[in-house]
mmCIF file of C-alpha atoms in Angstrom:
data_model
loop_
_atom_site.group_PDB
_atom_site.id
_atom_site.type_symbol
_atom_site.label_atom_id
_atom_site.label_comp_id
_atom_site.label_asym_id
_atom_site.label_seq_id
_atom_site.Cartn_x
_atom_site.Cartn_y
_atom_site.Cartn_z
ATOM 1 C CA MET A 1 87.524 169.522 122.424
ATOM 2 C CA SER A 2 85.970 166.108 122.862
ATOM 3 C CA SER A 3 83.070 165.630 125.261
ATOM 4 C CA ASN A 4 85.055 163.856 127.949
ATOM 5 C CA ALA A 5 88.532 165.209 127.318
ATOM 6 C CA SER A 6 88.110 167.884 129.962
ATOM 7 C CA ARG A 7 87.654 165.419 132.833
ATOM 8 C CA PRO A 8 90.681 164.947 135.119
ATOM 9 C CA THR A 9 90.078 161.180 135.198
ATOM 10 C CA ASP A 10 90.529 160.946 131.426
ATOM 11 C CA ALA A 11 93.636 163.118 131.623
ATOM 12 C CA THR A 12 95.039 160.747 134.260
ATOM 13 C CA LEU A 13 94.767 157.791 131.877
ATOM 14 C CA THR A 14 96.513 159.874 129.232
ATOM 15 C CA CYS A 15 99.311 160.717 131.677
ATOM 16 C CA VAL A 16 99.907 157.057 132.497
ATOM 17 C CA ARG A 17 100.203 156.175 128.811
ATOM 18 C CA VAL A 18 102.578 159.077 128.155
ATOM 19 C CA LEU A 19 104.807 158.205 131.108
ATOM 20 C CA ASP A 20 104.876 154.518 130.145
ATOM 21 C CA ALA A 21 105.947 155.490 126.620
ATOM 22 C CA VAL A 22 108.675 157.881 127.797
ATOM 23 C CA GLU A 23 109.969 155.288 130.255
ATOM 24 C CA THR A 24 110.763 152.946 127.392
ATOM 25 C CA ALA A 25 113.605 155.365 126.620
ATOM 26 C CA VAL A 26 114.324 157.079 129.970
ATOM 27 C CA VAL A 27 114.798 154.248 132.445
ATOM 28 C CA GLY A 28 114.211 154.464 136.178
ATOM 29 C CA LYS A 29 113.263 158.157 136.378
ATOM 30 C CA ARG A 30 109.504 157.865 136.924
ATOM 31 C CA ALA A 31 109.365 160.406 139.769
ATOM 32 C CA GLY A 32 111.300 163.017 137.789
ATOM 33 C CA LEU A 33 109.311 162.313 134.631
ATOM 34 C CA GLU A 34 106.062 162.803 136.561
ATOM 35 C CA LEU A 35 107.251 166.248 137.604
ATOM 36 C CA VAL A 36 108.230 167.190 134.046
ATOM 37 C CA LEU A 37 104.848 166.018 132.751
ATOM 38 C CA ALA A 38 103.089 167.952 135.530
ATOM 39 C CA GLY A 39 104.963 171.072 134.444
ATOM 40 C CA ILE A 40 103.840 170.593 130.845
ATOM 41 C CA LEU A 41 100.249 169.831 131.876
ATOM 42 C CA ALA A 42 100.272 173.025 133.917
ATOM 43 C CA GLY A 43 101.241 174.918 130.758
ATOM 44 C CA GLY A 44 104.726 175.833 131.940
ATOM 45 C CA HIS A 45 108.394 175.436 131.112
ATOM 46 C CA VAL A 46 110.849 173.158 132.899
ATOM 47 C CA LEU A 47 114.562 173.545 133.648
ATOM 48 C CA LEU A 48 116.395 170.212 133.763
ATOM 49 C CA GLU A 49 119.508 170.832 135.828
ATOM 50 C CA ASP A 50 121.739 167.802 136.133
ATOM 51 C CA TYR A 51 125.115 166.325 135.308
ATOM 52 C CA PRO A 52 125.930 165.389 131.686
ATOM 53 C CA GLY A 53 124.735 162.041 130.398
ATOM 54 C CA LEU A 54 121.760 161.578 132.737
ATOM 55 C CA GLY A 55 119.034 161.667 130.097
ATOM 56 C CA LYS A 56 118.009 165.320 129.950
ATOM 57 C CA THR A 57 118.084 165.609 126.161
ATOM 58 C CA LEU A 58 116.602 162.129 125.747
ATOM 59 C CA ALA A 59 113.744 163.037 128.079
ATOM 60 C CA GLY A 60 112.933 166.163 126.084
ATOM 61 C CA ARG A 61 112.879 164.344 122.764
ATOM 62 C CA SER A 62 110.886 161.455 124.224
ATOM 63 C CA PHE A 63 108.208 163.738 125.673
ATOM 64 C CA ALA A 64 107.855 165.489 122.330
ATOM 65 C CA GLN A 65 107.349 162.167 120.568
ATOM 66 C CA ALA A 66 104.873 160.819 123.129
ATOM 67 C CA LEU A 67 102.879 164.061 123.297
ATOM 68 C CA GLY A 68 102.690 164.405 119.522
ATOM 69 C CA LEU A 69 104.488 167.755 119.505
ATOM 70 C CA THR A 70 106.803 169.162 116.888
ATOM 71 C CA PHE A 71 110.316 169.149 118.332
ATOM 72 C CA THR A 72 113.324 171.355 117.819
ATOM 73 C CA ARG A 73 116.636 171.387 119.630
ATOM 74 C CA ALA A 74 118.815 174.462 119.970
ATOM 75 C CA GLN A 75 122.380 174.076 121.197
ATOM 76 C CA PHE A 76 123.106 177.215 123.187
ATOM 77 C CA THR A 77 126.627 178.518 122.614
ATOM 78 C CA PRO A 78 128.440 181.806 123.339
ATOM 79 C CA ASP A 79 128.025 182.936 119.699
ATOM 80 C CA LEU A 80 124.292 182.160 119.461
ATOM 81 C CA LEU A 81 122.342 185.226 118.332
ATOM 82 C CA PRO A 82 118.716 186.074 119.144
ATOM 83 C CA SER A 83 117.871 185.706 115.443
ATOM 84 C CA ASP A 84 119.201 182.139 115.576
ATOM 85 C CA LEU A 85 116.223 181.387 117.837
ATOM 86 C CA THR A 86 113.522 183.719 116.589
ATOM 87 C CA GLY A 87 114.236 183.662 112.878
ATOM 88 C CA SER A 88 114.867 186.685 110.683
ATOM 89 C CA PHE A 89 113.807 188.555 107.583
ATOM 90 C CA LEU A 90 115.595 187.424 104.424
ATOM 91 C CA TYR A 91 115.477 189.011 101.005
ATOM 92 C CA ASN A 92 113.691 186.978 98.359
ATOM 93 C CA GLN A 93 115.239 187.806 95.009
ATOM 94 C CA ALA A 94 112.301 186.324 93.125
ATOM 95 C CA THR A 95 109.669 188.533 94.770
ATOM 96 C CA HIS A 96 112.014 191.436 95.649
ATOM 97 C CA GLU A 97 110.604 191.420 99.167
ATOM 98 C CA PHE A 98 111.837 190.561 102.626
ATOM 99 C CA GLU A 99 110.253 187.395 103.961
ATOM 100 C CA PHE A 100 110.291 186.125 107.511
ATOM 101 C CA ARG A 101 111.956 182.749 108.032
ATOM 102 C CA GLU A 102 110.897 181.126 111.283
ATOM 103 C CA GLY A 103 113.519 179.993 113.787
ATOM 104 C CA PRO A 104 113.553 177.061 116.233
ATOM 105 C CA LEU A 105 111.132 178.836 118.612
ATOM 106 C CA PHE A 106 108.263 178.070 116.252
ATOM 107 C CA THR A 107 107.659 174.584 117.567
ATOM 108 C CA GLY A 108 105.646 172.612 120.083
ATOM 109 C CA LEU A 109 108.535 171.681 122.354
ATOM 110 C CA LEU A 110 111.913 173.407 122.272
ATOM 111 C CA LEU A 111 114.884 171.739 123.910
ATOM 112 C CA ALA A 112 117.182 174.590 124.921
ATOM 113 C CA ASP A 113 120.380 172.640 125.468
ATOM 114 C CA GLU A 114 122.876 174.164 127.938
ATOM 115 C CA ILE A 115 120.890 177.357 128.244
ATOM 116 C CA ASN A 116 123.499 178.945 130.515
ATOM 117 C CA ARG A 117 126.132 178.922 127.744
ATOM 118 C CA THR A 118 124.611 181.737 125.735
ATOM 119 C CA PRO A 119 124.861 185.503 126.430
ATOM 120 C CA PRO A 120 122.081 187.457 128.186
ATOM 121 C CA LYS A 121 120.861 189.074 124.953
ATOM 122 C CA THR A 122 119.957 185.683 123.497
ATOM 123 C CA GLN A 123 118.558 184.500 126.829
ATOM 124 C CA ALA A 124 116.275 187.569 126.758
ATOM 125 C CA ALA A 125 114.894 186.570 123.357
ATOM 126 C CA LEU A 126 113.974 183.192 124.809
ATOM 127 C CA LEU A 127 112.482 184.920 127.857
ATOM 128 C CA GLU A 128 109.968 186.832 125.740
ATOM 129 C CA ALA A 129 108.881 183.646 124.004
ATOM 130 C CA MET A 130 108.499 181.800 127.326
ATOM 131 C CA GLN A 131 106.567 184.551 129.067
ATOM 132 C CA GLU A 132 104.550 186.178 126.282
ATOM 133 C CA ARG A 133 104.199 183.223 123.879
ATOM 134 C CA GLN A 134 105.343 185.534 121.096
ATOM 135 C CA ILE A 135 108.526 186.871 119.531
ATOM 136 C CA THR A 136 109.388 190.297 118.155
ATOM 137 C CA VAL A 137 111.684 190.780 115.168
ATOM 138 C CA GLU A 138 112.407 194.222 113.714
ATOM 139 C CA GLY A 139 109.339 195.686 115.361
ATOM 140 C CA ARG A 140 106.950 192.995 114.167
ATOM 141 C CA THR A 141 105.354 190.566 116.593
ATOM 142 C CA PHE A 142 104.696 186.931 115.758
ATOM 143 C CA PRO A 143 102.535 184.790 118.088
ATOM 144 C CA LEU A 144 103.647 181.254 118.910
ATOM 145 C CA ALA A 145 101.020 178.588 118.396
ATOM 146 C CA ALA A 146 99.838 176.616 121.423
ATOM 147 C CA PRO A 147 101.020 174.358 122.863
ATOM 148 C CA PHE A 148 104.495 175.800 123.245
ATOM 149 C CA HIS A 149 106.858 174.525 125.918
ATOM 150 C CA VAL A 150 110.539 174.911 126.676
ATOM 151 C CA LEU A 151 112.608 172.191 128.306
ATOM 152 C CA ALA A 152 115.978 173.740 129.072
ATOM 153 C CA THR A 153 119.060 171.898 130.290
ATOM 154 C CA ALA A 154 121.893 173.188 132.436
ATOM 155 C CA ASN A 155 124.997 171.665 133.975
ATOM 156 C CA PRO A 156 125.113 172.615 137.684
ATOM 157 C CA VAL A 157 128.857 172.115 138.193
ATOM 158 C CA GLU A 158 130.711 173.341 135.101
ATOM 159 C CA HIS A 159 130.719 177.144 135.283
ATOM 160 C CA GLU A 160 133.633 178.110 133.007
ATOM 161 C CA GLY A 161 132.363 179.968 129.967
ATOM 162 C CA THR A 162 128.791 180.163 131.227
ATOM 163 C CA TYR A 163 126.334 182.993 131.735
ATOM 164 C CA PRO A 164 124.296 182.295 134.889
ATOM 165 C CA LEU A 165 120.597 182.766 134.323
ATOM 166 C CA PRO A 166 119.318 185.949 135.970
ATOM 167 C CA GLU A 167 116.660 185.577 138.648
ATOM 168 C CA ALA A 168 114.049 187.070 136.311
ATOM 169 C CA GLN A 169 114.530 184.251 133.812
ATOM 170 C CA LEU A 170 114.845 181.498 136.410
ATOM 171 C CA ASP A 171 111.490 182.662 137.749
ATOM 172 C CA ARG A 172 109.905 181.988 134.345
ATOM 173 C CA PHE A 173 110.571 178.283 134.697
ATOM 174 C CA LEU A 174 107.642 176.661 136.430
ATOM 175 C CA LEU A 175 109.858 173.847 137.741
ATOM 176 C CA ARG A 176 113.514 172.968 138.133
ATOM 177 C CA VAL A 177 113.993 169.203 138.070
ATOM 178 C CA SER A 178 117.020 166.932 138.555
ATOM 179 C CA PHE A 179 117.015 163.240 137.627
ATOM 180 C CA GLY A 180 120.127 162.128 139.507
ATOM 181 C CA TYR A 181 122.270 159.081 138.868
ATOM 182 C CA PRO A 182 120.562 155.748 138.193
ATOM 183 C CA THR A 183 120.905 152.736 140.444
ATOM 184 C CA PRO A 184 123.240 149.944 139.237
ATOM 185 C CA GLU A 185 120.183 147.907 138.217
ATOM 186 C CA GLU A 186 118.745 150.803 136.212
ATOM 187 C CA GLU A 187 122.087 151.520 134.569
ATOM 188 C CA ALA A 188 122.398 147.866 133.579
ATOM 189 C CA GLU A 189 118.918 148.051 132.055
ATOM 190 C CA VAL A 190 120.016 151.058 129.988
ATOM 191 C CA VAL A 191 123.021 149.148 128.656
ATOM 192 C CA ARG A 192 120.986 146.012 127.915
ATOM 193 C CA GLY A 193 118.392 148.118 126.073
ATOM 194 C CA ARG A 194 121.122 149.638 123.909
ATOM 195 C CA LEU A 195 122.465 146.183 123.036
ATOM 196 C CA ALA A 196 119.015 144.833 122.234
ATOM 197 C CA ARG A 197 117.937 147.564 119.807
ATOM 198 C CA ARG A 198 121.306 147.541 117.947
ATOM 199 C CA ALA A 199 121.071 151.269 117.243
ATOM 200 C CA GLU A 200 121.851 154.464 119.086
ATOM 201 C CA GLU A 201 118.615 156.302 118.328
ATOM 202 C CA GLN A 202 115.497 155.577 120.356
ATOM 203 C CA GLN A 203 111.950 156.080 119.184
ATOM 204 C CA VAL A 204 109.059 156.579 121.592
ATOM 205 C CA GLU A 205 105.463 155.714 120.757
ATOM 206 C CA GLN A 206 103.262 158.704 119.986
ATOM 207 C CA VAL A 207 100.429 158.642 122.527
ATOM 208 C CA LEU A 208 98.595 161.885 121.795
ATOM 209 C CA ALA A 209 97.280 163.221 118.525
ATOM 210 C CA PRO A 210 97.744 166.925 117.726
ATOM 211 C CA GLY A 211 95.473 168.969 119.965
ATOM 212 C CA GLU A 212 94.970 166.325 122.637
ATOM 213 C CA LEU A 213 97.584 167.868 124.916
ATOM 214 C CA LEU A 214 95.462 171.029 125.033
ATOM 215 C CA ASP A 215 92.500 168.886 126.110
ATOM 216 C CA ALA A 216 94.550 167.352 128.913
ATOM 217 C CA GLN A 217 95.752 170.802 129.989
ATOM 218 C CA SER A 218 92.170 172.038 130.162
ATOM 219 C CA ALA A 219 91.365 169.188 132.556
ATOM 220 C CA VAL A 220 93.844 170.599 135.072
ATOM 221 C CA GLU A 221 91.649 173.697 135.366
ATOM 222 C CA LEU A 222 88.850 171.514 136.795
ATOM 223 C CA VAL A 223 90.932 170.151 139.672
ATOM 224 C CA GLU A 224 89.545 171.368 143.006
ATOM 225 C CA VAL A 225 91.746 173.256 145.469
ATOM 226 C CA ASP A 226 90.478 173.766 149.005
ATOM 227 C CA HIS A 227 90.940 177.205 150.569
ATOM 228 C CA SER A 228 93.148 175.677 153.260
ATOM 229 C CA VAL A 229 95.512 174.314 150.590
ATOM 230 C CA VAL A 230 95.704 177.740 148.946
ATOM 231 C CA ASP A 231 96.528 179.272 152.341
ATOM 232 C CA TYR A 232 99.206 176.609 152.844
ATOM 233 C CA CYS A 233 100.864 177.521 149.539
ATOM 234 C CA VAL A 234 100.794 181.210 150.441
ATOM 235 C CA ASP A 235 102.229 180.453 153.900
ATOM 236 C CA LEU A 236 105.098 178.447 152.391
ATOM 237 C CA VAL A 237 105.979 181.210 149.958
ATOM 238 C CA GLY A 238 105.662 183.862 152.639
ATOM 239 C CA ALA A 239 108.021 181.906 154.867
ATOM 240 C CA THR A 240 110.733 182.060 152.173
ATOM 241 C CA ARG A 241 110.710 185.865 152.486
ATOM 242 C CA ARG A 242 111.240 185.745 156.244
ATOM 243 C CA HIS A 243 113.910 183.026 156.327
ATOM 244 C CA GLY A 244 117.173 184.224 157.835
ATOM 245 C CA SER A 245 119.327 182.765 155.038
ATOM 246 C CA VAL A 246 117.323 184.262 152.178
ATOM 247 C CA GLN A 247 118.157 187.625 150.652
ATOM 248 C CA VAL A 248 115.136 187.686 148.309
ATOM 249 C CA GLY A 249 112.247 185.273 148.781
ATOM 250 C CA SER A 250 109.765 184.026 146.238
ATOM 251 C CA SER A 251 107.299 186.429 144.660
ATOM 252 C CA PRO A 252 103.555 185.706 144.351
ATOM 253 C CA ARG A 253 104.497 183.885 141.145
ATOM 254 C CA GLY A 254 105.778 181.170 143.466
ATOM 255 C CA SER A 255 102.366 180.791 145.110
ATOM 256 C CA LEU A 256 100.733 180.552 141.689
ATOM 257 C CA ALA A 257 103.324 177.995 140.585
ATOM 258 C CA LEU A 258 102.741 175.848 143.679
ATOM 259 C CA VAL A 259 98.982 175.741 143.180
ATOM 260 C CA THR A 260 99.194 175.266 139.409
ATOM 261 C CA VAL A 261 101.736 172.450 139.519
ATOM 262 C CA ALA A 262 100.002 170.771 142.468
ATOM 263 C CA ARG A 263 96.805 170.624 140.418
ATOM 264 C CA ALA A 264 98.632 169.053 137.490
ATOM 265 C CA TYR A 265 100.473 166.640 139.776
ATOM 266 C CA ALA A 266 97.133 165.607 141.317
ATOM 267 C CA VAL A 267 95.926 164.683 137.816
ATOM 268 C CA VAL A 268 99.092 162.651 137.219
ATOM 269 C CA GLN A 269 98.401 160.836 140.501
ATOM 270 C CA GLY A 270 94.790 160.098 139.567
ATOM 271 C CA ARG A 271 92.836 162.646 141.600
ATOM 272 C CA ASP A 272 90.554 165.589 140.808
ATOM 273 C CA TYR A 273 91.489 167.488 143.981
ATOM 274 C CA VAL A 274 94.744 168.698 145.526
ATOM 275 C CA THR A 275 96.070 167.374 148.834
ATOM 276 C CA PRO A 276 98.725 168.961 151.052
ATOM 277 C CA GLU A 277 101.004 166.089 150.060
ATOM 278 C CA ASP A 278 100.762 167.170 146.423
ATOM 279 C CA VAL A 279 101.979 170.625 147.453
ATOM 280 C CA LYS A 280 104.830 169.141 149.482
ATOM 281 C CA HIS A 281 105.885 166.915 146.606
ATOM 282 C CA VAL A 282 106.211 169.799 144.134
ATOM 283 C CA ALA A 283 107.407 172.480 146.575
ATOM 284 C CA VAL A 284 111.160 172.007 146.082
ATOM 285 C CA PRO A 285 111.142 171.947 142.246
ATOM 286 C CA ALA A 286 108.614 174.803 142.174
ATOM 287 C CA LEU A 287 110.217 177.124 144.742
ATOM 288 C CA ALA A 288 113.917 176.385 145.322
ATOM 289 C CA HIS A 289 115.122 178.159 142.162
ATOM 290 C CA ARG A 290 113.112 181.275 143.048
ATOM 291 C CA LEU A 291 115.133 182.057 146.194
ATOM 292 C CA THR A 292 118.242 184.234 146.374
ATOM 293 C CA ILE A 293 120.615 183.102 149.115
ATOM 294 C CA LYS A 294 122.567 185.686 151.089
ATOM 295 C CA PRO A 295 126.058 186.127 149.560
ATOM 296 C CA GLU A 296 127.887 185.206 152.769
ATOM 297 C CA LEU A 297 126.303 181.728 152.563
ATOM 298 C CA TRP A 298 127.279 180.925 148.980
ATOM 299 C CA MET A 299 130.195 178.729 150.036
ATOM 300 C CA THR A 300 128.120 176.766 152.570
ATOM 301 C CA GLN A 301 125.679 173.886 152.230
ATOM 302 C CA VAL A 302 122.728 176.289 152.385
ATOM 303 C CA SER A 303 120.703 176.334 149.168
ATOM 304 C CA GLY A 304 117.205 176.947 147.950
ATOM 305 C CA VAL A 305 116.583 173.211 148.195
ATOM 306 C CA THR A 306 117.644 172.931 151.838
ATOM 307 C CA ILE A 307 115.628 176.022 152.771
ATOM 308 C CA VAL A 308 112.398 174.813 151.140
ATOM 309 C CA ARG A 309 112.811 171.395 152.755
ATOM 310 C CA SER A 310 113.236 173.012 156.153
ATOM 311 C CA LEU A 311 110.093 175.085 155.632
ATOM 312 C CA LEU A 312 108.110 171.971 154.740
ATOM 313 C CA ASP A 313 109.019 170.671 158.214
ATOM 314 C CA THR A 314 108.082 173.876 160.035
ATOM 315 C CA VAL A 315 105.115 175.477 158.234
ATOM 316 C CA PRO A 316 101.879 173.901 159.566
ATOM 317 C CA THR A 317 99.974 171.834 157.018
ATOM 318 C CA PRO A 318 96.227 172.165 156.424
ATOM 319 C CA ALA A 319 95.656 168.822 158.152
ATOM 320 C CA ALA A 320 97.036 170.276 161.376
ATOM 321 C CA LEU A 321 95.085 173.509 160.925
ATOM 322 C CA THR A 322 91.725 172.061 159.883
ATOM 323 C CA GLY A 323 91.591 168.796 161.757
ATOM 324 C CA GLY A 324 92.328 166.558 158.823
ATOM 325 C CA HIS A 325 89.953 168.142 156.303
ATOM 326 C CA GLY A 326 91.279 166.623 153.095
ATOM 327 C CA ARG A 327 89.671 168.863 150.471
#
């Protein structure tokens, strides 16, 4: 690690350069891209849940290029087998031995496209890689080199032929992010960019050399978090368990996710300490997918998003509790 790579201020400059590079391909999604980058800086995996054609796959490929990561894309289908992700042992006729051939999981950034279209058995193989940073094939365990991140995509409206992700796997995603539709001006910029480059493929400038992402991730560990901010995160997560519309609230993993992502988001925003506003900004993408709504409310407008937003309005912030103490 370089002598100054572990400082949050240096990581902030890196973040700006990465976001500027990715934005040359993904237009008008700076807020969403900041969240995705915060998730990667925090060492986690991100679920991109949005309608088709809104730049999910492009964002994944662009981040891989800008961050200097090896990139693989796996199209999840109903006939996808666990070995299609992990790899398998194949017989080598020359050596008369079985040799392991690595699958798409052996990469820096895996784009798991339409993750909810593959059966639970294959989803479980991905779950081990996401949680344990290793895979097991025929009783042998193979570690995955760091950094390893999964950006998964899912279509929130088309449910025919899908296998909804179980709560245990949803909980492994540090964030769930949606980009949303672009404004007319942004959409026009996308079209003009396509006409100008005279090609379908887009290339993003590589900002980081191999290993530099690990330096930036180490800087997040130096971001200060005041005790009052920690208590605020715990209070928010605790409130999800007591909410009248929630069947199962967030586990302590939600509190850890809030603090971890808030630290990374603070670095993206140029600070070496976390504010309550950082927590509020990441609360919905960090917590909403961790809540199980009561079955009788499934056909209503109640969702994890609406519940977390309501809690942000009702749970007292550290500023109110500590008289404006900012750190």
